[in-house]
mmCIF file of C-alpha atoms in Angstrom:
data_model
loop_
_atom_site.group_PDB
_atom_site.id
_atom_site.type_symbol
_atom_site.label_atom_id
_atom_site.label_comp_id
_atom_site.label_asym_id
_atom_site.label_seq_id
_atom_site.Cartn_x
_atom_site.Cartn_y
_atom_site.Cartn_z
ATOM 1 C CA UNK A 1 0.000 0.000 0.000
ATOM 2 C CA UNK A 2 1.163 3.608 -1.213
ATOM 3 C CA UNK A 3 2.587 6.259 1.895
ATOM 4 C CA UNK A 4 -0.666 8.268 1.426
ATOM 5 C CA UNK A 5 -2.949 5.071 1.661
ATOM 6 C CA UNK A 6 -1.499 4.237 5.030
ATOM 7 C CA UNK A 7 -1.793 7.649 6.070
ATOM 8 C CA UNK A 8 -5.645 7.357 5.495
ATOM 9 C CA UNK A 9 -5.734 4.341 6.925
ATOM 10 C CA UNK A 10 -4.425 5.847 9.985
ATOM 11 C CA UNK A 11 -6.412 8.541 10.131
ATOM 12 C CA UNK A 12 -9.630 6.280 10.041
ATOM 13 C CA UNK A 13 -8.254 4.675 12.600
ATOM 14 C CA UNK A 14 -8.606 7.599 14.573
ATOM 15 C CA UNK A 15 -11.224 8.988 13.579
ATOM 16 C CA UNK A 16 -13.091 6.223 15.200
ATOM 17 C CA UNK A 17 -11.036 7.400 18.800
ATOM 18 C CA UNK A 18 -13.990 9.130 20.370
ATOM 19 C CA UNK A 19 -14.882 9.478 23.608
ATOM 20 C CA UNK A 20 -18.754 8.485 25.292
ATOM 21 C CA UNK A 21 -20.501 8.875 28.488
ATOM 22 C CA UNK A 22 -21.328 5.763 29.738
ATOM 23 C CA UNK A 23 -24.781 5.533 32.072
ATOM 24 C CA UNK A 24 -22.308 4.697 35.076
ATOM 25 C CA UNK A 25 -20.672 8.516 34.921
ATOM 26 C CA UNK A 26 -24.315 9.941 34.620
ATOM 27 C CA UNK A 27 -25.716 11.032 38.371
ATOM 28 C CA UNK A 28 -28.679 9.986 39.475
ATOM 29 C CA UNK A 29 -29.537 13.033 40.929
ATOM 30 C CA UNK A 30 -31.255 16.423 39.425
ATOM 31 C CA UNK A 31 -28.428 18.118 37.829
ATOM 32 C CA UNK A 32 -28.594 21.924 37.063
ATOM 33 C CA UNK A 33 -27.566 22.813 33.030
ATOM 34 C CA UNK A 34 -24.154 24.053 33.884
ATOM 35 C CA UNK A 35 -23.495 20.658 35.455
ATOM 36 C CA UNK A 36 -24.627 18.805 32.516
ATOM 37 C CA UNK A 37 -22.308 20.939 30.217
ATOM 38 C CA UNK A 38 -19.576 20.267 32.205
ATOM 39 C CA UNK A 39 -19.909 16.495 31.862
ATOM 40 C CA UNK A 40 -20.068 16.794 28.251
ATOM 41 C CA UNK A 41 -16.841 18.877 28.194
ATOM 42 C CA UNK A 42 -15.322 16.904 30.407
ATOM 43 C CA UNK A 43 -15.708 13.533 29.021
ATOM 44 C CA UNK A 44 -16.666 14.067 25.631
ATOM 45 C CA UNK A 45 -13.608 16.329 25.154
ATOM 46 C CA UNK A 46 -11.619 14.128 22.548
ATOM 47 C CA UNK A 47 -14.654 14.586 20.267
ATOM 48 C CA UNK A 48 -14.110 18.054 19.609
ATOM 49 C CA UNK A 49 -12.328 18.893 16.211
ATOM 50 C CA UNK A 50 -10.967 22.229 17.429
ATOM 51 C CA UNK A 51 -10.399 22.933 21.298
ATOM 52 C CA UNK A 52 -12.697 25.452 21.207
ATOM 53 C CA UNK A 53 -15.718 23.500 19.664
ATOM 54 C CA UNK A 54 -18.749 23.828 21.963
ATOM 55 C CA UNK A 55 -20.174 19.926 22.357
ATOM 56 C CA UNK A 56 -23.093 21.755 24.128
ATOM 57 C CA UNK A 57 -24.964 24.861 25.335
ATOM 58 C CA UNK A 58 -27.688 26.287 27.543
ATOM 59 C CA UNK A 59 -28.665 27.707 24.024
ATOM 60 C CA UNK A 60 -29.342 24.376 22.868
ATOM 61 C CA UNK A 61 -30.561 22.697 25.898
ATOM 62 C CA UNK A 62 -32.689 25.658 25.708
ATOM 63 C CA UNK A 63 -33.711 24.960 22.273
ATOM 64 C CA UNK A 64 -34.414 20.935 22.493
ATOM 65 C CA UNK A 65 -36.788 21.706 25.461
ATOM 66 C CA UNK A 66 -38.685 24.477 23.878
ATOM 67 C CA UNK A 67 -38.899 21.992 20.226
ATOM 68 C CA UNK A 68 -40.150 19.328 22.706
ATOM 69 C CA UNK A 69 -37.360 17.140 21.790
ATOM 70 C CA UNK A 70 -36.853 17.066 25.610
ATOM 71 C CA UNK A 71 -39.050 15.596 27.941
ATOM 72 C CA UNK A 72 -40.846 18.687 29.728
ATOM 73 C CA UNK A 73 -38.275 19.763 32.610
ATOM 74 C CA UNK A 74 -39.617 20.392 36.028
ATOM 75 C CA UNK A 75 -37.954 23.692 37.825
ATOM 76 C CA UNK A 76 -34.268 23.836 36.519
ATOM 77 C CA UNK A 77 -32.954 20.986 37.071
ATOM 78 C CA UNK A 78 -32.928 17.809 34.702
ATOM 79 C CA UNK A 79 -33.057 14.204 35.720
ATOM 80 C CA UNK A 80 -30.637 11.233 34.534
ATOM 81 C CA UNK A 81 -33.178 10.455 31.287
ATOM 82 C CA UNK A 82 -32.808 14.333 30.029
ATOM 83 C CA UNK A 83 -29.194 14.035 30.325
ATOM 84 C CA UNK A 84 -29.495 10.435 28.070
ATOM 85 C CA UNK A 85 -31.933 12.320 25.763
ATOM 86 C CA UNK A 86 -28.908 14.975 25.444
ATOM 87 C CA UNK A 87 -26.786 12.636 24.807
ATOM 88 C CA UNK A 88 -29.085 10.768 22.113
ATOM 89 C CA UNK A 89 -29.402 14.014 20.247
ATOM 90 C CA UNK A 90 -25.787 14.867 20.574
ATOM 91 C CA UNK A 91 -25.605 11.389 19.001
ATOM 92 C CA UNK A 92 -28.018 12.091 15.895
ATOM 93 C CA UNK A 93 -27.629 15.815 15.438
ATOM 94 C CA UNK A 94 -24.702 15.919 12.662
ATOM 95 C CA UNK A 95 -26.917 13.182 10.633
ATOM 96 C CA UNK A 96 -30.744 14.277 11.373
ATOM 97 C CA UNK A 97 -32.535 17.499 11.694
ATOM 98 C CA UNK A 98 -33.454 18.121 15.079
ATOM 99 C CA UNK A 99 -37.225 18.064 13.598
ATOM 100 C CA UNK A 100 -36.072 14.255 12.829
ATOM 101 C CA UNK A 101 -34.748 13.260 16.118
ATOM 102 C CA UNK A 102 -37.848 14.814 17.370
ATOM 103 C CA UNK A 103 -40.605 12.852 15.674
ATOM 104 C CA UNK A 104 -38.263 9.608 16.803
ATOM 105 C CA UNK A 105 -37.918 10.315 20.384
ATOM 106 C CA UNK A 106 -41.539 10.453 20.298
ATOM 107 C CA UNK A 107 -42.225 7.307 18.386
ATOM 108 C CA UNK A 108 -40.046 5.835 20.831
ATOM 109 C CA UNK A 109 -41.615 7.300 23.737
ATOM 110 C CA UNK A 110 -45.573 6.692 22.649
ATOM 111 C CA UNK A 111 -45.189 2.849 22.511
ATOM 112 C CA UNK A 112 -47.061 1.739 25.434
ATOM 113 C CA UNK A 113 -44.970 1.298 29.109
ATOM 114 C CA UNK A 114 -41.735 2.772 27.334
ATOM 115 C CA UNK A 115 -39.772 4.165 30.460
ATOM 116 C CA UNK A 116 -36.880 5.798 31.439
ATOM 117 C CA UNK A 117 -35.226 2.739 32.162
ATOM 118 C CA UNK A 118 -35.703 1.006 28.891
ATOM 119 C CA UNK A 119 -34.301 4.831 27.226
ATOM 120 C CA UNK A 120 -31.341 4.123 29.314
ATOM 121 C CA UNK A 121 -31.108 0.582 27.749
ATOM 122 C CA UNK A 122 -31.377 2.109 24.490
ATOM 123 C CA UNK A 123 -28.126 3.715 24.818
ATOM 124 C CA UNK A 124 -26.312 0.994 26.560
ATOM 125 C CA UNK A 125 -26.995 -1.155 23.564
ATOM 126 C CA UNK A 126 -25.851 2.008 21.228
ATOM 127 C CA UNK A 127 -22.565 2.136 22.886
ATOM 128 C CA UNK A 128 -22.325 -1.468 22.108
ATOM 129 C CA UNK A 129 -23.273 -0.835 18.540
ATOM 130 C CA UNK A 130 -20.917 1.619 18.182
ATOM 131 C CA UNK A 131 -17.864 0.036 19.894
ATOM 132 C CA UNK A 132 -18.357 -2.972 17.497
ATOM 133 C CA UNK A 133 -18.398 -0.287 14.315
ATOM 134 C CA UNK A 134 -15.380 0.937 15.994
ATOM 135 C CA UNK A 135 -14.063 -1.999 16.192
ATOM 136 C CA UNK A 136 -14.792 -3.209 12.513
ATOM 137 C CA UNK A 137 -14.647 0.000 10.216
ATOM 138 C CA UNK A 138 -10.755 0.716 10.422
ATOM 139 C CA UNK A 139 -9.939 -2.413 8.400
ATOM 140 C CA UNK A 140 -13.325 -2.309 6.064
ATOM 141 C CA UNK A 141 -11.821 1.295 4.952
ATOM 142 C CA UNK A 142 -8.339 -0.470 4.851
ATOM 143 C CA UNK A 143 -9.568 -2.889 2.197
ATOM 144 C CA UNK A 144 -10.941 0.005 0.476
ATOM 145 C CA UNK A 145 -7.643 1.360 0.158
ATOM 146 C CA UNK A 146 -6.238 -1.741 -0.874
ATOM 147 C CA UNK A 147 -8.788 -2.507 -3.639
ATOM 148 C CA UNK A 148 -8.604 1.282 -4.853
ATOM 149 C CA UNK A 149 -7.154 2.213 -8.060
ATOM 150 C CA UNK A 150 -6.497 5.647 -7.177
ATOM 151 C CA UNK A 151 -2.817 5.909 -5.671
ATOM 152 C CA UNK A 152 -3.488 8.657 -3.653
ATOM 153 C CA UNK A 153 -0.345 11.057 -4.696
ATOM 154 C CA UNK A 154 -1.488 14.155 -4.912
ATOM 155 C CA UNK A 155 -4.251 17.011 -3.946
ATOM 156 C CA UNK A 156 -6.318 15.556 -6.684
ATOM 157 C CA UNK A 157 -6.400 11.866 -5.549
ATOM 158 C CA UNK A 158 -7.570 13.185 -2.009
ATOM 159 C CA UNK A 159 -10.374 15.237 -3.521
ATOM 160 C CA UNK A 160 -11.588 11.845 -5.500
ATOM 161 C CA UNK A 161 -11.475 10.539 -1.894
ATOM 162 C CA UNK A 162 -13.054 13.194 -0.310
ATOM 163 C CA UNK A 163 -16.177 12.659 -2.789
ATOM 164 C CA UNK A 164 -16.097 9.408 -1.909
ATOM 165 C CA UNK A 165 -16.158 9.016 1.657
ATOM 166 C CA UNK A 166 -18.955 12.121 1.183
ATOM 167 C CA UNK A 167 -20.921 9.876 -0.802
ATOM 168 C CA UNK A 168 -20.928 7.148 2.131
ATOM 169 C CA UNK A 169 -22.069 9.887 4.184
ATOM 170 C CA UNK A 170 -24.864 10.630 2.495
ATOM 171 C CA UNK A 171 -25.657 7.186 1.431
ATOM 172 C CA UNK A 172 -25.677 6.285 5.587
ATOM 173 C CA UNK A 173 -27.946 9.725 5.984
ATOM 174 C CA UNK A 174 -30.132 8.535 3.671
ATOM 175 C CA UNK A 175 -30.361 5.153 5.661
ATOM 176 C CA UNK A 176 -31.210 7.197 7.851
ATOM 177 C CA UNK A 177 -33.647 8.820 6.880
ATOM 178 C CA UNK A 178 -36.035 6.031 5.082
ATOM 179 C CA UNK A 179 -35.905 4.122 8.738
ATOM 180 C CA UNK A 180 -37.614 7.657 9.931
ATOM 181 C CA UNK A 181 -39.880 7.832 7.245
ATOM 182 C CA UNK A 182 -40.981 4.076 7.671
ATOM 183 C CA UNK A 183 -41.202 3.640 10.965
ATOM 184 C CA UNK A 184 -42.003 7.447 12.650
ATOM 185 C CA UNK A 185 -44.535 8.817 10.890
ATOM 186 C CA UNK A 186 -45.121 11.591 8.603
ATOM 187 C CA UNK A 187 -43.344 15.035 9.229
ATOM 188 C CA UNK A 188 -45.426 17.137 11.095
ATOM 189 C CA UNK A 189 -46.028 20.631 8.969
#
């Protein structure tokens, strides 16, 4: 494999280095919005692209409550499943339109008994889904590499590359998007 395709290689290999709150660093008590920011800068930190990125703000806390993408918060504080729901949205927001996440946090929450416990659930067995993509993508983009006839020398290869890992993007997005479509209802005008 060319200099350049091992380069690649080893920067998908770390672009899948990110970091994740697990349930076992979330409180269980009430926590107060600057609180919750400060546990997503403190332990989603290696996520950031630039050290100055903002992972999240009371501006949008602020805005998921008042699109009802939030659970309806009582006083200021917010209990262990807004914090999840954060996350969740932190999770989806760079894919789906917070309209989007909306309509499937409330699919999600209208089937009958759903709790707070089972939401928690939900995102153990997300980190688990993502820990095994993780796990497997490095070397499925590897192979890519391998079986590529571009030899990635130059500013031009990259841009074919570029394209190319934009179309997976938008290929996943689209997943994406028929799974809402199918299974969460019609878009609410």
């Amino acid at each position: 494999m060319s200099n350049m395709k091992e380069e690649m290689w080893e920067l998908a290999c770390h672009s899948f280095e990110d970091d994740d709150i697990a349930p076992e660093q979330i409180p269980s008590l009430d926590l107060y919005m600057d609180q919750i920011i400060t546990i997503f800068d403190e332990n989603l930190k290696g996520n950031k692209r630039f050290p100055e990125d903002k992972l999240l703000t009371k501006t949008m806390i602020n805005n998921y409550s008042k699109e009802g993408v939030l659970k309806p918060v009582k006083g200021k504080k917010y209990t262990r499943e807004h914090i999840i729901q954060m996350l969740m949205v932190y999770s989806m927001k760079n894919t789906l339109t917070i309209q989007e996440i909306k309509r499937v946090l409330a699919g999600v929450y209208q089937e009958e008994g759903f709790s707070a416990a089972e939401l928690e659930e939900c995102y153990r067995q997300y980190l688990t889904f993502k820990q095994i993509e993780r796990d497997t993508m490095p070397e499925a983009i590897r192979g890519m590499f391998r079986s590529s006839p571009i030899e990635l020398k130059g500013r031009k290869d990259l841009l074919v590359l570029l394209l190319s890992m934009s179309a997976m993007s938008v290929y996943m997005k689209r997943m994406a998007e028929n799974v809402i479509d199918r299974y969460f209802g019609k878009e609410e005008d």
